[in-house]
XYZ file of C-alpha atoms in Angstrom:
782
model
C -0.002 0.013 0.005
C 2.838 2.375 0.903
C 4.443 1.680 -2.496
C 1.214 2.506 -4.288
C 0.836 5.769 -2.373
C 4.476 6.610 -3.127
C 3.930 5.888 -6.828
C 0.858 8.120 -6.884
C 2.726 10.939 -5.189
C 5.578 10.625 -7.702
C 3.157 10.662 -10.614
C 1.430 13.738 -9.141
C 4.736 15.503 -8.710
C 5.804 14.691 -12.270
C 2.469 15.935 -13.572
C 2.849 19.132 -11.574
C 6.340 19.673 -12.960
C 5.301 18.959 -16.521
C 2.226 21.140 -16.375
C 3.550 23.817 -14.035
C 7.019 24.476 -15.489
C 6.299 26.164 -18.753
C 9.474 25.300 -20.739
C 9.057 21.601 -19.866
C 5.308 21.665 -20.618
C 5.897 23.445 -23.897
C 8.517 20.919 -25.037
C 6.884 17.682 -23.873
C 3.208 18.462 -24.381
C 2.444 21.710 -26.165
C 4.801 21.211 -29.129
C 3.324 17.802 -30.207
C -0.222 19.058 -29.706
C 0.646 22.231 -31.606
C 2.046 20.223 -34.558
C -1.049 18.037 -34.681
C -3.343 21.043 -34.383
C -1.632 22.710 -37.324
C -2.125 19.604 -39.446
C -5.804 19.095 -38.686
C -6.829 22.745 -38.717
C -8.544 23.363 -42.054
C -7.201 26.097 -44.306
C -9.081 29.332 -43.926
C -9.778 31.625 -46.855
C -9.240 35.348 -46.601
C -12.992 35.932 -46.684
C -13.556 33.443 -43.869
C -10.825 35.064 -41.809
C -12.249 38.534 -42.403
C -15.685 37.354 -41.319
C -14.317 35.737 -38.164
C -12.142 38.646 -37.146
C -14.658 41.370 -38.011
C -16.482 43.220 -35.318
C -16.068 43.046 -31.570
C -17.073 40.696 -28.747
C -19.420 42.194 -26.211
C -21.812 40.723 -23.635
C -22.098 37.500 -25.618
C -18.479 36.824 -24.668
C -19.523 36.797 -21.008
C -22.225 34.241 -21.751
C -19.644 32.060 -23.527
C -17.354 32.319 -20.502
C -19.600 30.204 -18.304
C -19.599 32.704 -15.433
C -21.245 35.963 -16.460
C -20.216 39.123 -14.626
C -23.626 40.600 -13.840
C -22.156 43.807 -12.483
C -20.710 44.425 -15.938
C -24.086 43.975 -17.614
C -25.820 46.383 -15.288
C -22.940 48.893 -15.516
C -23.574 49.424 -19.218
C -25.203 52.837 -19.446
C -28.875 52.894 -20.320
C -29.329 54.210 -23.870
C -30.883 57.670 -23.842
C -31.748 60.340 -26.386
C -30.252 63.790 -26.027
C -32.548 66.821 -26.211
C -32.004 67.306 -29.955
C -32.702 63.657 -30.729
C -35.806 63.618 -28.564
C -37.131 66.765 -30.253
C -36.569 65.221 -33.681
C -38.406 62.053 -32.638
C -41.310 64.059 -31.244
C -41.559 66.602 -34.063
C -40.015 65.571 -37.375
C -40.507 61.802 -37.071
C -44.079 62.337 -35.843
C -44.778 64.697 -38.754
C -43.341 62.237 -41.262
C -45.737 59.599 -39.919
C -48.675 62.062 -40.114
C -47.868 62.776 -43.767
C -48.086 59.142 -44.887
C -51.267 57.202 -45.568
C -50.188 53.574 -45.868
C -53.267 52.500 -47.859
C -52.647 55.293 -50.370
C -48.959 54.341 -50.623
C -49.521 50.600 -51.070
C -52.688 50.548 -53.120
C -52.841 53.752 -55.105
C -49.567 55.663 -55.583
C -47.236 52.648 -55.095
C -44.667 55.024 -53.682
C -44.202 57.627 -50.965
C -45.744 60.941 -52.001
C -43.373 63.493 -53.461
C -43.835 65.854 -50.528
C -42.857 63.082 -48.125
C -39.682 62.356 -50.060
C -38.901 66.071 -50.019
C -39.528 66.268 -46.271
C -37.309 63.304 -45.548
C -34.487 64.841 -47.537
C -34.692 68.413 -46.264
C -35.126 67.392 -42.646
C -32.047 65.179 -42.681
C -33.667 61.751 -42.319
C -31.329 60.289 -44.913
C -28.255 61.609 -43.115
C -28.936 60.756 -39.487
C -25.618 58.900 -39.069
C -23.536 61.486 -40.896
C -21.544 63.744 -38.523
C -22.525 67.379 -38.193
C -19.237 68.543 -39.737
C -20.489 67.109 -43.001
C -23.966 68.540 -42.635
C -25.609 65.464 -41.138
C -27.601 65.113 -37.936
C -24.849 63.197 -36.130
C -27.397 61.130 -34.221
C -26.571 58.158 -32.007
C -27.286 54.595 -32.965
C -30.010 54.560 -30.344
C -31.670 57.611 -31.853
C -31.493 55.963 -35.283
C -33.151 52.917 -33.771
C -35.900 54.905 -32.018
C -36.766 56.827 -35.145
C -36.948 53.742 -37.360
C -39.109 52.067 -34.688
C -41.588 54.940 -34.744
C -41.729 55.179 -38.543
C -42.365 51.403 -38.672
C -45.522 51.818 -36.660
C -46.886 53.824 -39.592
C -45.564 52.478 -42.907
C -42.910 50.014 -44.091
C -42.149 52.148 -47.121
C -41.494 55.132 -44.853
C -39.354 53.193 -42.409
C -37.254 51.348 -45.017
C -36.646 54.497 -47.070
C -35.092 56.097 -43.988
C -33.482 52.921 -42.594
C -31.391 51.924 -45.618
C -29.334 55.120 -46.155
C -28.454 54.999 -42.456
C -27.575 51.318 -42.411
C -24.949 49.471 -44.456
C -24.384 51.676 -47.481
C -22.303 54.453 -49.018
C -22.453 56.821 -46.004
C -21.354 54.151 -43.502
C -18.530 52.937 -45.751
C -17.395 56.460 -46.613
C -17.189 57.426 -42.947
C -14.894 54.528 -42.167
C -12.877 54.107 -45.352
C -13.449 56.982 -47.766
C -10.703 59.337 -48.862
C -10.965 62.892 -47.642
C -11.915 63.973 -51.154
C -14.727 61.391 -51.264
C -16.023 62.341 -47.838
C -15.983 66.032 -48.526
C -17.807 65.600 -51.808
C -20.372 62.913 -51.055
C -21.206 63.139 -47.365
C -22.699 66.692 -47.439
C -24.729 65.755 -50.506
C -25.979 62.597 -48.840
C -26.797 64.522 -45.685
C -28.872 67.090 -47.612
C -30.661 64.399 -49.592
C -29.142 65.620 -52.859
C -27.889 62.107 -53.289
C -30.068 59.024 -52.635
C -27.869 56.042 -51.927
C -28.200 52.305 -52.545
C -25.736 49.513 -52.025
C -25.596 46.529 -54.409
C -24.183 43.292 -53.045
C -26.599 40.425 -53.739
C -26.512 38.707 -57.114
C -28.796 35.991 -58.565
C -25.980 33.459 -58.183
C -24.608 34.506 -54.811
C -27.226 35.397 -52.200
C -26.275 33.853 -48.862
C -22.769 33.119 -50.193
C -22.175 36.782 -50.844
C -18.388 36.395 -50.946
C -18.814 34.292 -54.098
C -20.344 37.088 -56.196
C -19.511 36.594 -59.865
C -19.659 40.334 -60.579
C -16.218 41.358 -61.679
C -14.001 44.226 -62.610
C -10.882 44.114 -64.786
C -8.134 46.649 -64.209
C -7.310 48.230 -67.547
C -6.574 51.504 -69.306
C -9.369 53.646 -70.657
C -10.452 57.211 -71.319
C -11.877 59.291 -68.521
C -12.615 62.994 -68.781
C -10.599 63.339 -71.999
C -7.428 61.513 -70.917
C -6.187 57.965 -70.653
C -6.131 56.613 -67.107
C -5.859 53.300 -65.314
C -9.376 52.249 -64.399
C -11.553 49.172 -64.450
C -14.251 47.659 -66.598
C -16.943 46.351 -64.290
C -19.734 43.901 -65.142
C -22.541 43.203 -62.656
C -26.007 41.808 -62.337
C -27.605 42.510 -58.910
C -31.091 42.138 -57.513
C -33.042 42.880 -54.333
C -31.255 46.242 -53.999
C -33.268 48.589 -51.807
C -33.566 52.160 -53.197
C -31.843 51.083 -56.451
C -34.745 52.256 -58.650
C -34.485 55.837 -57.291
C -30.865 56.035 -56.194
C -28.492 58.647 -57.545
C -25.418 57.066 -55.985
C -24.840 53.318 -56.290
C -22.523 51.474 -53.989
C -21.278 48.411 -55.830
C -19.452 45.260 -54.612
C -17.545 43.143 -57.174
C -14.400 41.081 -57.455
C -11.487 42.974 -58.962
C -8.844 41.315 -61.160
C -5.589 42.730 -62.460
C -4.490 40.266 -65.211
C -1.897 42.646 -66.688
C -0.324 43.582 -63.326
C -1.099 47.297 -63.731
C -1.427 47.692 -59.944
C 1.249 45.162 -58.942
C 1.897 41.431 -59.103
C -1.397 40.131 -57.641
C -3.919 38.982 -60.244
C -6.969 38.454 -58.000
C -7.256 41.535 -55.827
C -10.484 40.419 -54.149
C -13.868 41.963 -53.307
C -13.866 45.695 -53.935
C -16.442 48.401 -53.163
C -16.986 51.373 -55.474
C -19.310 54.383 -55.622
C -20.893 54.901 -59.031
C -23.279 57.731 -60.047
C -26.541 56.314 -61.352
C -26.181 58.246 -64.595
C -22.631 57.039 -65.295
C -22.568 55.613 -68.829
C -23.584 51.941 -68.816
C -25.263 51.902 -65.365
C -28.723 50.341 -65.542
C -31.166 51.140 -62.749
C -34.845 52.066 -62.621
C -36.827 48.834 -62.681
C -38.296 47.619 -59.452
C -39.310 44.530 -57.530
C -42.527 44.354 -55.525
C -41.564 42.594 -52.248
C -44.991 41.265 -51.252
C -46.477 44.598 -52.332
C -44.368 46.565 -49.920
C -43.840 49.852 -51.643
C -40.365 50.753 -50.577
C -38.143 51.074 -53.630
C -36.279 47.867 -54.384
C -34.990 46.518 -57.665
C -32.199 45.217 -59.890
C -29.168 46.980 -61.257
C -26.920 45.858 -64.082
C -23.947 46.933 -66.122
C -21.691 45.339 -68.745
C -18.020 46.322 -69.024
C -18.713 49.761 -67.574
C -15.427 51.703 -67.476
C -14.822 53.704 -64.318
C -11.723 55.267 -62.814
C -9.994 53.752 -59.807
C -11.048 56.853 -57.859
C -14.547 55.377 -57.754
C -13.227 52.736 -55.281
C -14.251 53.650 -51.731
C -11.001 54.672 -50.113
C -9.305 55.023 -53.524
C -6.941 52.562 -55.282
C -5.296 51.645 -51.961
C -8.506 49.933 -50.856
C -8.827 47.745 -53.951
C -9.549 44.218 -52.768
C -10.436 45.304 -49.230
C -14.183 45.342 -49.784
C -15.099 42.166 -47.963
C -13.381 43.248 -44.773
C -15.034 46.659 -45.124
C -18.442 45.033 -45.409
C -17.877 42.632 -42.539
C -16.700 45.406 -40.238
C -19.598 47.701 -41.005
C -22.391 45.135 -41.370
C -22.701 44.506 -37.660
C -23.670 48.093 -36.804
C -26.405 48.349 -39.442
C -27.800 44.885 -38.798
C -27.906 45.672 -35.080
C -30.344 48.494 -35.745
C -32.356 48.195 -38.970
C -34.524 45.079 -38.780
C -34.617 44.819 -34.982
C -36.016 48.384 -34.932
C -38.516 48.024 -37.770
C -39.840 44.671 -36.482
C -40.075 45.943 -32.915
C -42.067 48.919 -34.169
C -44.423 46.569 -36.005
C -44.859 44.539 -32.801
C -45.489 47.604 -30.665
C -48.237 48.691 -33.062
C -49.725 45.165 -32.843
C -49.623 45.190 -29.024
C -51.251 48.623 -28.820
C -53.920 48.269 -31.484
C -54.836 44.588 -31.006
C -54.943 45.036 -27.237
C -57.315 47.982 -27.638
C -59.370 46.117 -30.259
C -59.690 43.111 -27.935
C -61.318 45.337 -25.305
C -63.589 47.164 -27.734
C -64.774 44.125 -29.681
C -67.296 41.996 -27.741
C -68.853 38.592 -28.339
C -71.313 36.914 -26.017
C -71.493 40.344 -24.341
C -67.907 39.967 -23.144
C -64.801 41.712 -24.515
C -62.952 39.171 -26.619
C -59.753 40.052 -24.747
C -61.167 38.389 -21.646
C -61.599 34.958 -23.246
C -58.835 32.628 -22.156
C -57.952 31.580 -25.715
C -57.480 35.208 -26.713
C -55.587 35.905 -23.499
C -53.079 33.274 -24.508
C -52.371 35.121 -27.794
C -52.304 38.509 -26.030
C -49.773 37.166 -23.523
C -47.448 36.146 -26.335
C -47.880 39.511 -28.008
C -47.079 41.421 -24.788
C -44.192 39.210 -23.580
C -42.477 38.985 -26.951
C -42.784 42.690 -27.576
C -41.285 43.500 -24.168
C -38.290 41.227 -24.814
C -37.834 42.416 -28.416
C -37.721 46.041 -27.337
C -35.250 45.202 -24.590
C -32.905 43.458 -27.034
C -33.271 46.234 -29.597
C -32.386 48.978 -27.120
C -29.481 47.160 -25.488
C -27.919 46.256 -28.807
C -28.239 49.798 -30.209
C -26.647 50.993 -26.976
C -23.724 48.653 -27.594
C -23.103 50.315 -30.982
C -23.039 53.695 -29.213
C -20.414 52.319 -26.853
C -18.178 51.706 -29.850
C -18.937 48.024 -30.271
C -19.456 46.284 -33.615
C -21.224 43.212 -32.252
C -21.221 40.841 -35.179
C -22.645 37.836 -33.278
C -25.142 39.882 -31.280
C -26.344 41.559 -34.489
C -27.107 38.114 -35.916
C -28.946 37.157 -32.723
C -31.208 40.181 -32.692
C -31.798 40.067 -36.426
C -32.993 36.446 -36.268
C -34.859 36.428 -32.992
C -36.557 39.821 -33.238
C -37.866 39.093 -36.722
C -39.037 35.633 -35.696
C -40.792 37.021 -32.621
C -42.343 39.704 -34.752
C -43.753 36.986 -36.991
C -45.328 35.352 -33.931
C -46.662 38.684 -32.671
C -48.305 39.669 -35.916
C -49.688 36.172 -36.482
C -51.219 36.271 -33.008
C -52.607 39.733 -33.698
C -54.237 38.507 -36.864
C -55.822 35.633 -34.968
C -57.309 38.022 -32.421
C -58.822 40.472 -34.880
C -60.068 37.692 -37.134
C -62.038 38.779 -40.182
C -61.017 42.376 -39.619
C -57.453 41.419 -40.458
C -57.949 39.365 -43.611
C -59.804 42.035 -45.652
C -57.434 44.662 -46.907
C -58.607 48.252 -46.957
C -58.008 51.676 -45.390
C -59.369 50.520 -42.036
C -57.166 47.393 -41.803
C -54.284 48.319 -39.514
C -52.494 44.937 -39.529
C -53.000 43.255 -42.903
C -50.015 44.799 -44.655
C -47.731 43.993 -41.720
C -48.874 40.388 -41.908
C -48.330 40.354 -45.652
C -44.803 41.764 -45.362
C -43.474 39.866 -42.378
C -41.456 37.428 -44.587
C -39.407 40.347 -45.901
C -37.655 40.857 -42.567
C -37.239 37.108 -42.207
C -35.530 36.945 -45.617
C -33.254 39.976 -45.971
C -29.931 40.922 -44.353
C -29.084 37.241 -44.018
C -31.969 34.801 -44.380
C -33.077 33.540 -40.980
C -32.424 29.879 -41.789
C -28.842 30.727 -42.711
C -28.393 33.073 -39.750
C -29.566 30.456 -37.251
C -27.859 27.466 -38.826
C -24.461 28.874 -39.728
C -23.759 32.258 -38.204
C -24.893 32.596 -34.581
C -23.001 29.624 -33.193
C -20.838 28.873 -36.230
C -19.222 32.319 -35.962
C -19.861 32.826 -32.275
C -18.145 29.627 -31.154
C -14.849 30.891 -32.545
C -15.306 34.649 -32.191
C -16.661 34.730 -28.651
C -14.827 31.821 -27.057
C -12.054 33.112 -24.762
C -9.448 30.728 -26.237
C -10.435 29.141 -29.567
C -9.662 32.082 -31.879
C -6.344 32.629 -30.087
C -5.449 28.961 -30.664
C -6.329 29.183 -34.346
C -4.353 32.391 -34.789
C -1.360 30.901 -33.031
C -1.464 27.791 -35.222
C -1.519 29.922 -38.368
C 1.284 32.259 -37.266
C 4.163 32.374 -39.790
C 6.595 32.614 -36.822
C 6.553 29.080 -35.504
C 8.299 29.894 -32.193
C 5.957 32.788 -31.400
C 3.022 30.665 -32.574
C 4.003 27.847 -30.137
C 4.325 30.300 -27.269
C 0.915 31.793 -28.004
C -0.639 28.346 -28.480
C 0.835 27.068 -25.210
C -0.819 29.874 -23.277
C -4.159 29.606 -25.074
C -4.371 25.803 -25.057
C -3.664 25.269 -21.365
C -5.898 28.153 -20.493
C -8.540 26.360 -22.537
C -7.946 23.104 -20.624
C -8.420 24.830 -17.281
C -11.486 26.630 -18.619
C -13.143 23.349 -19.639
C -12.383 21.742 -16.297
C -13.821 24.632 -14.301
C -16.960 24.781 -16.430
C -17.506 21.047 -16.082
C -17.456 21.341 -12.298
C -19.515 24.530 -12.380
C -22.145 23.025 -14.677
C -22.497 19.942 -12.483
C -22.522 21.876 -9.226
C -25.085 24.448 -10.295
C -27.276 21.745 -11.826
C -27.229 19.565 -8.682
C -28.141 22.537 -6.491
C -30.646 23.970 -8.947
C -28.439 27.091 -8.980
C -29.852 28.040 -5.580
C -26.416 28.844 -4.141
C -25.108 30.788 -7.140
C -23.969 34.233 -6.126
C -25.052 37.291 -8.139
C -22.364 39.941 -7.999
C -24.717 42.885 -8.518
C -27.543 44.699 -6.815
C -30.543 43.298 -8.610
C -34.296 43.356 -8.085
C -35.074 40.613 -5.528
C -37.890 39.170 -7.668
C -35.452 38.764 -10.556
C -32.496 37.281 -8.682
C -33.537 33.738 -9.447
C -33.224 34.386 -13.186
C -29.666 35.607 -12.800
C -28.825 32.410 -10.945
C -30.432 30.270 -13.640
C -28.612 32.125 -16.382
C -25.278 31.560 -14.604
C -26.134 27.841 -14.510
C -27.034 27.696 -18.149
C -23.989 29.745 -19.142
C -21.737 27.122 -17.584
C -23.751 24.346 -19.247
C -23.537 26.089 -22.605
C -19.772 26.583 -22.304
C -19.411 22.873 -21.568
C -21.624 21.887 -24.476
C -19.832 24.179 -26.867
C -16.318 22.977 -25.904
C -17.318 19.347 -25.948
C -18.910 19.706 -29.350
C -15.880 21.421 -30.813
C -13.576 18.726 -29.351
C -15.679 15.676 -30.253
C -17.056 16.798 -33.609
C -14.228 19.029 -34.794
C -14.651 20.381 -38.304
C -17.793 18.304 -38.876
C -19.679 20.581 -36.459
C -19.789 23.177 -39.252
C -21.731 20.688 -41.400
C -24.101 19.665 -38.620
C -26.311 22.710 -39.037
C -29.178 21.490 -36.853
C -26.827 20.947 -33.936
C -25.125 24.290 -34.534
C -28.514 25.990 -34.761
C -29.661 24.591 -31.413
C -26.435 25.663 -29.741
C -26.984 29.090 -31.232
C -30.491 29.077 -29.785
C -29.089 28.538 -26.300
C -26.707 31.498 -26.667
C -29.465 33.640 -28.188
C -32.000 32.951 -25.411
C -29.390 33.843 -22.817
C -28.731 37.134 -24.586
C -32.413 37.971 -24.845
C -32.972 37.181 -21.180
C -29.958 39.327 -20.241
C -31.416 42.251 -22.202
C -34.779 41.790 -20.509
C -33.256 41.743 -17.030
C -31.289 44.860 -17.843
C -34.402 46.604 -19.134
C -36.256 45.878 -15.896
C -33.386 47.416 -13.920
C -32.884 50.384 -16.281
C -36.578 51.319 -16.078
C -36.514 51.485 -12.324
C -37.835 48.024 -11.423
C -41.426 48.970 -12.330
C -43.539 46.550 -10.328
C -46.459 46.954 -12.708
C -44.253 45.783 -15.615
C -43.050 42.659 -13.770
C -45.594 40.308 -15.455
C -44.150 41.225 -18.832
C -40.593 40.528 -17.660
C -41.519 37.309 -15.882
C -43.511 35.946 -18.832
C -40.859 36.714 -21.433
C -37.974 35.343 -19.320
C -39.819 32.152 -18.348
C -40.768 31.571 -21.965
C -37.144 32.112 -23.071
C -35.804 29.773 -20.325
C -38.177 27.060 -21.527
C -36.973 27.557 -25.145
C -33.357 27.468 -23.894
C -34.016 24.140 -22.142
C -35.689 22.792 -25.268
C -32.656 23.760 -27.342
C -30.274 21.928 -24.978
C -32.559 18.907 -25.024
C -32.489 19.033 -28.822
C -28.660 19.015 -28.759
C -28.493 16.023 -26.426
C -31.270 14.077 -28.137
C -29.490 14.360 -31.503
C -25.843 14.203 -30.456
C -24.008 11.827 -32.798
C -21.873 10.282 -30.057
C -24.433 8.709 -27.735
C -21.988 8.061 -24.865
C -20.956 11.678 -24.872
C -24.603 12.711 -25.006
C -25.403 10.450 -22.000
C -22.503 11.937 -20.046
C -23.479 15.503 -20.864
C -27.066 14.903 -19.878
C -25.942 13.709 -16.426
C -23.892 16.828 -16.010
C -26.424 19.354 -17.332
C -29.770 17.804 -16.296
C -29.013 15.437 -13.395
C -32.580 15.863 -12.111
C -34.246 16.073 -15.502
C -36.060 19.048 -17.011
C -36.741 21.903 -14.644
C -38.089 24.816 -16.718
C -41.787 25.114 -17.520
C -43.817 27.459 -19.646
C -45.310 30.619 -18.049
C -48.407 29.802 -16.056
C -51.935 30.558 -17.254
C -52.330 33.093 -14.451
C -49.174 34.957 -15.505
C -50.375 34.940 -19.100
C -53.713 36.395 -17.981
C -51.878 39.142 -16.074
C -49.962 40.079 -19.227
C -53.095 40.013 -21.383
C -54.900 42.344 -18.976
C -52.075 44.851 -19.328
C -52.711 45.050 -23.053
C -56.443 45.664 -22.845
C -56.380 48.242 -20.060
C -54.910 51.748 -20.359
C -52.030 52.167 -17.957
C -48.480 53.500 -17.661
C -47.286 49.935 -18.286
C -49.154 49.738 -21.560
C -47.730 53.123 -22.549
C -44.152 52.002 -21.737
C -44.603 48.769 -23.689
C -45.803 50.634 -26.767
C -43.731 53.783 -26.392
C -42.871 55.300 -29.731
C -46.032 54.268 -31.549
C -47.496 56.825 -33.872
C -51.008 57.325 -32.487
C -53.202 59.441 -34.773
C -55.543 61.772 -32.886
C -58.450 61.364 -35.331
C -60.994 58.573 -35.468
C -60.729 58.682 -39.263
C -57.496 56.693 -38.814
C -57.923 53.036 -37.825
C -55.457 53.185 -34.885
C -56.835 56.553 -33.797
C -60.325 55.066 -33.832
C -59.208 52.195 -31.586
C -57.626 54.628 -29.131
C -60.825 56.669 -28.869
C -63.065 53.605 -28.852
C -61.063 52.075 -25.990
C -61.547 55.184 -23.852
C -65.251 55.314 -24.758
C -65.653 51.565 -23.980
C -64.192 51.979 -20.511
C -66.474 54.980 -19.890
C -69.519 52.996 -21.013
C -68.851 49.806 -19.070
C -70.613 50.916 -15.842
C -73.629 51.904 -17.919
C -73.549 48.555 -19.672
C -73.716 46.946 -16.232
C -76.918 48.934 -15.471
C -78.439 47.764 -18.753
C -77.635 44.140 -17.921
C -79.430 44.553 -14.603
C -82.494 45.754 -16.540
C -82.301 42.612 -18.620
C -82.044 40.365 -15.594
C -85.185 41.990 -14.074
C -87.049 41.359 -17.325
C -87.580 45.063 -17.954
C -86.573 44.657 -21.610
C -88.426 41.429 -22.360
C -90.233 41.430 -25.659
C -88.605 44.614 -26.900
C -87.203 44.009 -30.456
C -84.554 46.646 -29.747
C -83.130 44.596 -26.881
C -80.464 43.105 -29.143
C -76.706 43.310 -28.994
C -76.654 46.341 -31.239
C -79.626 48.458 -30.115
C -80.148 47.542 -26.477
C -79.097 51.004 -25.238
C -81.994 52.489 -27.254
C -84.413 50.129 -25.519
C -82.976 50.927 -22.071
C -83.189 54.668 -22.678
C -86.747 54.399 -24.012
C -87.980 52.998 -20.673
C -85.911 55.442 -18.587
C -83.476 52.817 -17.457
C -80.490 55.068 -18.231
C -80.182 58.855 -18.290
C -79.749 61.002 -21.369
C -76.115 61.607 -20.411
C -75.500 57.884 -20.038
C -77.307 57.169 -23.287
C -75.009 59.734 -25.075
C -71.955 57.968 -23.694
C -73.128 54.568 -24.942
C -74.153 55.955 -28.340
C -70.707 57.502 -28.786
C -69.138 54.186 -27.765
C -71.320 52.392 -30.278
C -70.360 54.724 -33.088
C -66.649 54.351 -32.345
C -67.014 50.578 -31.871
C -68.709 50.289 -35.251
C -65.876 52.262 -36.839
C -63.325 49.930 -35.286
C -64.982 46.673 -36.316
C -65.878 47.910 -39.802
C -64.444 45.915 -42.692
C -63.826 47.701 -45.998
C -65.719 46.764 -49.130
C -65.262 47.907 -52.703
C -67.146 48.121 -56.015
C -67.466 44.836 -57.841
C -65.305 46.040 -60.767
C -61.816 46.500 -59.324
C -59.537 48.083 -61.881
C -55.853 48.768 -61.415
C -55.108 52.440 -61.233
C -52.622 53.887 -63.642
C -49.369 53.812 -61.669
C -47.672 56.511 -63.683
C -43.892 56.516 -63.550
C -42.773 57.205 -59.973
C -39.165 56.435 -60.852
C -39.086 59.034 -63.604
C -40.878 61.542 -61.418
C -38.371 60.959 -58.576
C -35.398 61.427 -60.822
C -36.867 64.637 -62.194
C -37.502 65.884 -58.658
């Protein structure tokens, strides 16, 4: 026995020496592992490397770490508008909404009115992100997000026409990479609306695989402004390009080749971005697509061997071939704002209008919003909207902090648009026949029709979920994996080995700690997990659970990368579910931060509880999906014992909690106003949403009188009266003196407004398409 103990002590000492003395460890262990790692690591293309290294790692990195620092989350400043931004939102953005009639835009003019385009240009809507020194508004990312959110509650054409010039496009690229001459020329013109920008990336043959675009340019000599210069002949065929039909300045991505070596020895220079005036000889724009009858301008652009000088390249000739990195570095900011904002606006409108409608509309003499089946839909509308708005705000705030959160932008793009689809679908279910008949009084039909647009653009959701969120996040956000890969690819082998030694053994310790942490927090139900921040007591449990699931996720991610290696990239379902885990943790984090930032509003707690519990259930389902489908069944069995030793623990929000959320949507309150803040709410009953607002107030005023009328019915006072029907019963009650003249007037006003709200549009039998004219030509002339 003594010999065995002695042997174990010797082995332990040897292990300590080997692992603890770095030169010995590096020689005996790290060097062989390093050599093997270099052999098995697949070659990475320049475009893949640019995509991986683009952007920054933010809060998602903490979630990957397995032990989130909650004090860091709550220390991020709450995004706020300054006085100028708030004034613009309240005045100019509100006026832009007032000027647009969405039915007129979508059904009659098929474009924004000329006076609206003029207003957007002169008031600086197209140059919100351009600094003041160039004549722009110089607004924050959060202000950009708030404005797009408000415009989206009115009209998709309005919102998208403002959103695109301030997202990924010429202005953004010029600000980061343009030459001084380009900035000084184009940015003031873009800020004043003298130039309308578009950016052309997607081609018919390379949509999701944008780096594979076949559009090409050949460096050559040609004539420009009366003299021979070195330029390029560019050929392209693009589609789905927003604002292309009306743009005056076209951003263009293509692959640039230099077969004759006019710029050096490299033949394939790579993806290049150029700015091309729409009237440059050979540029073809003007035709349009109709994306599910959304009337924002979108269309193709083409050109064949169009000669242009090298000065058209954004950043000048020195930036030839740098376009993919430029796009990857700038894409995160725009994707963090555009679709999350527009889809949140759509959901806020749904929550406000459908909630009001559900109180105004009655069946069986009960507001439909009080039926349990409808309450279930209303709960999803309210909870999802609360979480979407939290994620939108926190992510926009990250951009203002200087982050370019590439992984987070993919998370909010996917999950906000998917939740918006659920919200609008639920809204359509609640309003029933009102929603399926298009017309001026239908406030939700066009949103329902156009939901797939957000799902499809800026990275299709299937691609985003299956390949990007975890596929990119696993490497980009992990504290050690990217460092290991960079070390293995270092041209200096000695420096690479040193860097690899540090990263690899740090990674080994990281895995060991997370394994213990995941098991310990699972066994205890995370009851003993400390939360290193002052948080609302009713929310502390969620912080503990997120800490538990962060450790479990880190363990799952590391195990999957180790066991599956390069094949993990091909296992898209597995990657997607791992991405779902990360995404739900991010959305819950944003919701918890919102609750703290807004002062722990007790009345808002049902919204926070419902959305977090729903996300925790989805998170658990995603982990279960990983384990159920793990290719190595022994590893899956082992992981399940570590992550779920007691089985599933998360459940869906209770019916009572769902009812509490639903009641918040059908009753006016400060909570309802906070949930739907930023909605454009017309003051006139001639507008469908304005009519709902007025009808809701009238309904609440009339409810005590309705109770008096029901008492008359119960006593039999209205028996045999043909007017004692659901529509005319107030007339019968007033006729026998059961209610006063003042009460009768209140009910009659409610009835009039109710009838306006539930009205469904009808049209003459002979529907003929109106002459659309030529909005493109008119725009160019203007």
